[in-house]
Tab-separated table of C-alpha atoms in Angstrom:
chain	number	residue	atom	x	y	z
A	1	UNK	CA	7.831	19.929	10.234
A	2	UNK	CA	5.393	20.069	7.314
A	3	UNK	CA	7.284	21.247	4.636
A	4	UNK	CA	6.781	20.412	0.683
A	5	UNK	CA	3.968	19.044	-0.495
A	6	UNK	CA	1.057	17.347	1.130
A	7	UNK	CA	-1.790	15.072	-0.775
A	8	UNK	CA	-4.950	16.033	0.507
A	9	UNK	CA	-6.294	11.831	-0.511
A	10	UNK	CA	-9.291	11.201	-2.332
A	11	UNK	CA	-11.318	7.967	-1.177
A	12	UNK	CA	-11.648	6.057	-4.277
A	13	UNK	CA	-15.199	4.029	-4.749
A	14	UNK	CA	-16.349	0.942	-5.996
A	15	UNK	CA	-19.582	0.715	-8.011
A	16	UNK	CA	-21.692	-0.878	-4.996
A	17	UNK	CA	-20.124	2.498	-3.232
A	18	UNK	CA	-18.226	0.570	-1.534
A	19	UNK	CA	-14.407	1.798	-0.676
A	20	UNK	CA	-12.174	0.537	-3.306
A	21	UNK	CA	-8.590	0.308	-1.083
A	22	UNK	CA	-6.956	-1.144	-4.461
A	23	UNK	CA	-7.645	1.907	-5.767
A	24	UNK	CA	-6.486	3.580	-2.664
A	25	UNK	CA	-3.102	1.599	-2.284
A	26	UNK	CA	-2.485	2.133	-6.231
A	27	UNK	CA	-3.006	6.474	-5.707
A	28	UNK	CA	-0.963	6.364	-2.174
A	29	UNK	CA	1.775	4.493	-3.995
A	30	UNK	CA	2.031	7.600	-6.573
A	31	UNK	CA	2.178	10.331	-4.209
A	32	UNK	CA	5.410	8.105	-2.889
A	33	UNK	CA	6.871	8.215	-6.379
A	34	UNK	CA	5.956	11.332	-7.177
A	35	UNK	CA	8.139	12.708	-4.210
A	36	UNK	CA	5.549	14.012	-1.680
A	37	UNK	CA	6.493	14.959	2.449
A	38	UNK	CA	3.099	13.845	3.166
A	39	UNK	CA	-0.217	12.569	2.825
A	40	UNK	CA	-3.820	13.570	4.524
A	41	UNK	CA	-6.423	10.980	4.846
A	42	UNK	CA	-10.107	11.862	5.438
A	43	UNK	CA	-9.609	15.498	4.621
A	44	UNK	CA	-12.156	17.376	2.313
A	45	UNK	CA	-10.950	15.413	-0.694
A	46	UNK	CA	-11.656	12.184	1.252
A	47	UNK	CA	-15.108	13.044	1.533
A	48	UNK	CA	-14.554	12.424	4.882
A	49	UNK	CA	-18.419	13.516	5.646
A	50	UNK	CA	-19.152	10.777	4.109
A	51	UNK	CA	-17.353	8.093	5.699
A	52	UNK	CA	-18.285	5.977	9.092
A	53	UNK	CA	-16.263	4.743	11.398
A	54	UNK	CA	-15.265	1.839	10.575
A	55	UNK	CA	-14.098	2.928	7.120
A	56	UNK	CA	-11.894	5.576	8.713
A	57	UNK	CA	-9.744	2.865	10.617
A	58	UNK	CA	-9.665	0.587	7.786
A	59	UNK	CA	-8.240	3.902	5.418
A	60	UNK	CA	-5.840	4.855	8.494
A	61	UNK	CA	-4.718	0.937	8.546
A	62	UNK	CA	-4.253	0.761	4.907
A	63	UNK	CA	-2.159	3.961	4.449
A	64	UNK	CA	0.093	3.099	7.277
A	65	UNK	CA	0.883	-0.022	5.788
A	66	UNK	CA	1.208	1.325	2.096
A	67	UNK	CA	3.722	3.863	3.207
A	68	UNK	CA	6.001	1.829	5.071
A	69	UNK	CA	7.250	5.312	6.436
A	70	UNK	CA	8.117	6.544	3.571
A	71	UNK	CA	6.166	9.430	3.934
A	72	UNK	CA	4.333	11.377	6.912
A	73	UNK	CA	0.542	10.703	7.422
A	74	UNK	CA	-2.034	13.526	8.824
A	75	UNK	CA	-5.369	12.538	9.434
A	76	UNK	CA	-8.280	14.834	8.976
A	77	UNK	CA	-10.036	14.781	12.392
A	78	UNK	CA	-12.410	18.014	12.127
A	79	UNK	CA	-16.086	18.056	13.170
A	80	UNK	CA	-18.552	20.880	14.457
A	81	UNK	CA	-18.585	18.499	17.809
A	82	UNK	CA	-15.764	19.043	19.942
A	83	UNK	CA	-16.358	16.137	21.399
A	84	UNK	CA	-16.574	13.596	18.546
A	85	UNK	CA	-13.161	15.563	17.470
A	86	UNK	CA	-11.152	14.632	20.544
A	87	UNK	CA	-12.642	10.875	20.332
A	88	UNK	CA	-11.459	11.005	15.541
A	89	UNK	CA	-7.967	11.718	17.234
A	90	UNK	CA	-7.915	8.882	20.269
A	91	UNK	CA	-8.057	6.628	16.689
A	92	UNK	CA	-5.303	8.389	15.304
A	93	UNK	CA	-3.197	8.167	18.498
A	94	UNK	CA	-3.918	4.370	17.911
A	95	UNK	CA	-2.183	4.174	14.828
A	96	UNK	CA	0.376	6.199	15.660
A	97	UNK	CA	0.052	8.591	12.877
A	98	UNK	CA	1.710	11.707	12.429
A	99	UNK	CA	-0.197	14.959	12.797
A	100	UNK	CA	-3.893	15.669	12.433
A	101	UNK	CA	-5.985	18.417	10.785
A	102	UNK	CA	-8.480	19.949	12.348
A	103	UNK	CA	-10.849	22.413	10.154
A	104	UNK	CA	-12.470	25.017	12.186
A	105	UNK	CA	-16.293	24.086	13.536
A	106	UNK	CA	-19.046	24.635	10.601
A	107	UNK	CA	-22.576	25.377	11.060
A	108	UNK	CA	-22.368	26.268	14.819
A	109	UNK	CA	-21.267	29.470	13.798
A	110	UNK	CA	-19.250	30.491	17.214
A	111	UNK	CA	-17.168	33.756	17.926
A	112	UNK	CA	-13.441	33.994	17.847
A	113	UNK	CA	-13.338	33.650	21.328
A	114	UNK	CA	-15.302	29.826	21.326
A	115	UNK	CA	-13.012	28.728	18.717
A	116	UNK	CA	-10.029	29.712	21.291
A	117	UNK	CA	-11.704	27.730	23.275
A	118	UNK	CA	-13.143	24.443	21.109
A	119	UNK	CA	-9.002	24.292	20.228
A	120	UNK	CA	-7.561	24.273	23.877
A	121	UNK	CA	-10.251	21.958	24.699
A	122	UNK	CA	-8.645	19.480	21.658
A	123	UNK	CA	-5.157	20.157	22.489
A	124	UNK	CA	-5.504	19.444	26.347
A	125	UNK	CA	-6.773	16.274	25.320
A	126	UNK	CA	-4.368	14.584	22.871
A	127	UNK	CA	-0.303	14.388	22.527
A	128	UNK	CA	-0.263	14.624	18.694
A	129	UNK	CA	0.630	17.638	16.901
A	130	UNK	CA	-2.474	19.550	15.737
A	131	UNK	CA	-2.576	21.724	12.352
A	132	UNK	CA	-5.245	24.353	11.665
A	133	UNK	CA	-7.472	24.450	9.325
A	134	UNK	CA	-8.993	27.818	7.782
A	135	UNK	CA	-11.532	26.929	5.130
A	136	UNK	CA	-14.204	29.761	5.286
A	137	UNK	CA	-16.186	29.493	1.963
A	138	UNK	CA	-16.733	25.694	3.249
A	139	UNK	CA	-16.983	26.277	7.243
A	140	UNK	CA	-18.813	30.221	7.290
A	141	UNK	CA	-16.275	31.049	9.868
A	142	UNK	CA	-13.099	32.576	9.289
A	143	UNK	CA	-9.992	32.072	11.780
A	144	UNK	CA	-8.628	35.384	12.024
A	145	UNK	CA	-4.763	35.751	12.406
A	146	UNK	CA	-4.722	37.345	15.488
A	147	UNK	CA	-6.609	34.363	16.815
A	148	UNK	CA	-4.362	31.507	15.093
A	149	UNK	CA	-1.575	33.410	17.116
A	150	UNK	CA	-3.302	32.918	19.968
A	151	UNK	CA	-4.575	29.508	19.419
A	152	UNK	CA	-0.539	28.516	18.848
A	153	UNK	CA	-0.086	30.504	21.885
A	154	UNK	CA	-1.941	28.858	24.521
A	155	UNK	CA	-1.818	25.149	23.126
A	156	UNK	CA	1.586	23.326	22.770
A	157	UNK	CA	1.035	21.173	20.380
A	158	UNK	CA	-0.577	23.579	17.631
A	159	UNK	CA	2.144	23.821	15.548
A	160	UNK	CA	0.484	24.968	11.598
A	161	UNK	CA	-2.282	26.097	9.942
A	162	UNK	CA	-3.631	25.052	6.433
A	163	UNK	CA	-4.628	28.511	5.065
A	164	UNK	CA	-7.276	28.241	2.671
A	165	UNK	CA	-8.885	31.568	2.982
A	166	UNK	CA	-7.673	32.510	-0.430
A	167	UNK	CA	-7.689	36.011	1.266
A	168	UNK	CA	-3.455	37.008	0.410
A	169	UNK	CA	-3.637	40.346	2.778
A	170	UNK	CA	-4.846	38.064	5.804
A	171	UNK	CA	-2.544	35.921	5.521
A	172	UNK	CA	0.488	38.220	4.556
A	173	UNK	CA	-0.802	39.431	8.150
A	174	UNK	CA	-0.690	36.402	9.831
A	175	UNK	CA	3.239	34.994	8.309
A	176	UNK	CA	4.290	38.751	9.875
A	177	UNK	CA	2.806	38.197	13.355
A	178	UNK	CA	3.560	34.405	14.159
A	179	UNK	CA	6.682	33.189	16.154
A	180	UNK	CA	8.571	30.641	14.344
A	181	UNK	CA	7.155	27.557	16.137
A	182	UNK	CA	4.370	28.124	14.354
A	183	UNK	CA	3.588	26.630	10.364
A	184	UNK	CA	1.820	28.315	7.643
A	185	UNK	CA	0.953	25.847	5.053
A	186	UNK	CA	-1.429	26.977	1.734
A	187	UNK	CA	-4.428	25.441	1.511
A	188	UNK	CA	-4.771	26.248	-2.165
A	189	UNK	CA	-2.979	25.192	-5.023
A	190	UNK	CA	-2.648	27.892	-6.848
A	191	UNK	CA	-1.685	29.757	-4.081
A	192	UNK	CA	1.619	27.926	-3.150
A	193	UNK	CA	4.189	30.275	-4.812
A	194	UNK	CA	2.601	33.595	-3.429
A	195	UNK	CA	2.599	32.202	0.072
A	196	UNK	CA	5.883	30.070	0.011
A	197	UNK	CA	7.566	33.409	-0.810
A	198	UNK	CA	5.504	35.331	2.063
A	199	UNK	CA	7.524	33.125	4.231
A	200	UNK	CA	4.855	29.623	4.225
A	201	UNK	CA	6.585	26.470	4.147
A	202	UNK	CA	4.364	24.474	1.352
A	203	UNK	CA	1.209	23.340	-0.089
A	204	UNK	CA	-1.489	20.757	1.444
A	205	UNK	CA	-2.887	19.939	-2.165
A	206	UNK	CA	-5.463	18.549	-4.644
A	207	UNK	CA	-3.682	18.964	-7.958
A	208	UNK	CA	-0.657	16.450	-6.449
A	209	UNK	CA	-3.534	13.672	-5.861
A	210	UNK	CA	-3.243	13.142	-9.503
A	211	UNK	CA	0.455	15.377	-10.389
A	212	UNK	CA	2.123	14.344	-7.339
A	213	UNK	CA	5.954	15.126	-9.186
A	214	UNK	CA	4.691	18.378	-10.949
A	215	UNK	CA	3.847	20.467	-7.626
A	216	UNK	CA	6.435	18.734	-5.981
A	217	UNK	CA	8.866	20.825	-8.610
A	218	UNK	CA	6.936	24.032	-7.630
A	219	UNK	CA	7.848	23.639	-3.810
A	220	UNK	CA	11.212	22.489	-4.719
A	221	UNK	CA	12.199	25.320	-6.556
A	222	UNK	CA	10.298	27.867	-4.371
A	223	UNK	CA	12.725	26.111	-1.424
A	224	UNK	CA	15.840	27.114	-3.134
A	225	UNK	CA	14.770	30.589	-4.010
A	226	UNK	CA	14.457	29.894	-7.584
A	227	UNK	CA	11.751	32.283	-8.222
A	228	UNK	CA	11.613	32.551	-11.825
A	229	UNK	CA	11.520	28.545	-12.238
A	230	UNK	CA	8.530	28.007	-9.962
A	231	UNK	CA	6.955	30.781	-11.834
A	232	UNK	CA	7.610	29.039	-15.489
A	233	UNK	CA	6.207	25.732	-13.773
A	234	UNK	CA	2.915	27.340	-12.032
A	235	UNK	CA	1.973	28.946	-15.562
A	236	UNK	CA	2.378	25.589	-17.039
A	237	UNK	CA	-0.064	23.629	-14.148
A	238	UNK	CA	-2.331	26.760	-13.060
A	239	UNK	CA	-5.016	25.863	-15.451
A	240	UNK	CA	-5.573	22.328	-14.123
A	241	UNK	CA	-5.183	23.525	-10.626
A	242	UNK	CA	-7.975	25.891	-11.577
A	243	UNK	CA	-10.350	23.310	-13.355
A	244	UNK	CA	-10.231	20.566	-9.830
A	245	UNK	CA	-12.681	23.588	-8.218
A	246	UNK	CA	-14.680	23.965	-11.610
A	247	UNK	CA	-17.462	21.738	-9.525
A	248	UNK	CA	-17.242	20.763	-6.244
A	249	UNK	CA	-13.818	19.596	-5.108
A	250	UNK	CA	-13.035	16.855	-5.479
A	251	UNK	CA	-15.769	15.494	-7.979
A	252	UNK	CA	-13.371	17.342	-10.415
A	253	UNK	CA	-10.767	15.370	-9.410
A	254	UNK	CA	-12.094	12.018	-9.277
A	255	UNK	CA	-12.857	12.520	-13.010
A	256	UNK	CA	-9.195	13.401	-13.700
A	257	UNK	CA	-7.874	9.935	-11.679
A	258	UNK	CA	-10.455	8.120	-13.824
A	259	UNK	CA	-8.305	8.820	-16.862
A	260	UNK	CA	-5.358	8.515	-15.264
A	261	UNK	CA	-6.776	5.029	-14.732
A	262	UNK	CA	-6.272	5.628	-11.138
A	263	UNK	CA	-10.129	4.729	-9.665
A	264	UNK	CA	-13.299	5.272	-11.007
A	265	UNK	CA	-15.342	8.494	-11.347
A	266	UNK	CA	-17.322	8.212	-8.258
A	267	UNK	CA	-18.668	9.906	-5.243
A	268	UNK	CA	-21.062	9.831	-2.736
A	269	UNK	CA	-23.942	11.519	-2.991
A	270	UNK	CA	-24.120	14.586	-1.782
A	271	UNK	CA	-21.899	14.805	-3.995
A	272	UNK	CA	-22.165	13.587	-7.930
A	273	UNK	CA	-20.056	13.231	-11.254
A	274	UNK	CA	-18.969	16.634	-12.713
A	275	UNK	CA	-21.330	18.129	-15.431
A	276	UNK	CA	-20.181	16.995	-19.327
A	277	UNK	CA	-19.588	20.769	-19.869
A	278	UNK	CA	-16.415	19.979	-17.275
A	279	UNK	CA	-15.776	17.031	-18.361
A	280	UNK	CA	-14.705	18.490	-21.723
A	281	UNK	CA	-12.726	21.017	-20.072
A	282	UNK	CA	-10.608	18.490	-18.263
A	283	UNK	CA	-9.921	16.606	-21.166
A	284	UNK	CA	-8.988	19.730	-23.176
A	285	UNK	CA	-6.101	20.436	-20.157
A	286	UNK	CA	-5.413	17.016	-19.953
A	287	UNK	CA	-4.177	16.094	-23.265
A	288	UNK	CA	-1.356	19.330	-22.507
A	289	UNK	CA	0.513	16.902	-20.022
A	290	UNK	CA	3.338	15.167	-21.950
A	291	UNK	CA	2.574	11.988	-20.083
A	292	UNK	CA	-0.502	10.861	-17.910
């Protein structure tokens, strides 16, 4: 269902802070010519922390009409409040998007057992297909295998998770134990090749925000079992995939789309412009790609 390559979508600003959806229309447009299955709005790239209520309908309106179809659309409907989680996806419902993504509940800091239950909760309460989301270096909480399993087990409509433990044994584990109704997707670039050939069925990505066709030749050639190709390609991309999580994702990236004369360099605060240090080392790896 959510095979390929995903764009986890940054949320370009203006200078006033303001949401630049120009910018927004002109990166969405790339990730359609660049050959993408899908793309995520309000995800961790999208600062989606950061953005109220309003701003998240007007994104969801804008993609839907940008894409024309062309591509699926996930929305990123996480919170730590079950609650306010259930209400992100009634508005998704409403647009008649595609999937959402769900990260596990941060801060709280619940057992196994209340995550179970903060997912059946969700999936009792909406008809769209609902994708995982293990992120434990951003959440504190990791979603153990044996409890994704069970989560897929006891709620229909769970039908993937977006792995970004960066732990390989765990989910080795996990790709061994599920049924096949279930979707392992990485949640790490540089991670796609090692869990495509575990058995996972793509990549939901920050590197593609700005090389949309390059990782889509990684997943393409890790499809049709062409090992050694993918392998050739990842060497040539790992270091940039490596430099977006030099700083805080995706303040790495939004310097990268700057010169790529995509949006400007800016974020809102928490978060801030990458150090010069970085700066410099994107550059460095940037002037490697044949063509911006």
């Amino acid at each position: 269902m959510f095979e390929g390559v995903g764009t986890a979508l940054a949320t370009p600003f203006n200078e006033d802070f303001s949401i630049d959806f120009e910018s927004y229309k002109k990166l969405i447009r790339r990730q359609i010519k660049g050959g993408v299955d899908s793309i995520i709005v309000l995800g961790t790239t999208g600062e989606s922390p950061v953005i109220n209520e309003y701003e998240r309908e007007k994104l969801i309106e804008t993609a839907q009409e940008t894409v024309e179809g062309k591509v699926k659309i996930i929305i990123g409907t996480g919170s730590n409040d079950t609650n306010k989680v259930v209400k992100l996806n009634a508005i998704a419902v409403k647009y008649k998007t595609d999937a959402v993504l769900i990260v596990n509940p941060y801060y709280n800091k619940g057992t196994q057992s209340s995550l179970i239950q903060h997912y059946q909760y969700i999936s009792e309460r909406t008809s769209l297909p609902i994708i995982l989301y293990n992120v434990p270096s951003r959440t504190g909480m990791n979603v153990l295998p044996e409890t994704a399993i069970k989560i897929n087990e006891t709620c229909k409509n769970v039908v993937a998770i977006k792995e970004a433990s960066g732990n390989i044994s765990q989910i080795a584990h996990l790709l061994a134990i599920k049924n096949n109704s279930f979707e392992v997707i990485s949640g790490n670039d540089d991670q796609t090749i090692p869990i495509m050939a575990l058995g996972g069925v793509g990549v939901i990505s920050v590197y593609s925000n700005a090389f949309p066709k390059e990782l889509k030749e990684i997943t393409t050639a890790m499809q049709k079992n062409e090992l050694q190709q993918a392998q050739v390609l990842n060497q040539k991309y790992l270091k940039m995939m490596s430099l977006l999580f030099e700083e805080t994702s995706p303040a790495p990236l939004k310097f990268v789309l700057n010169k790529l004369g995509i949006c400007q360099n800016i974020l809102r605060l928490p978060l801030a412009p990458v150090s010069k240090q970085t700066e410099n080392r994107l550059l460095n790896e940037l002037e490697k790609y044949e063509k911006y």
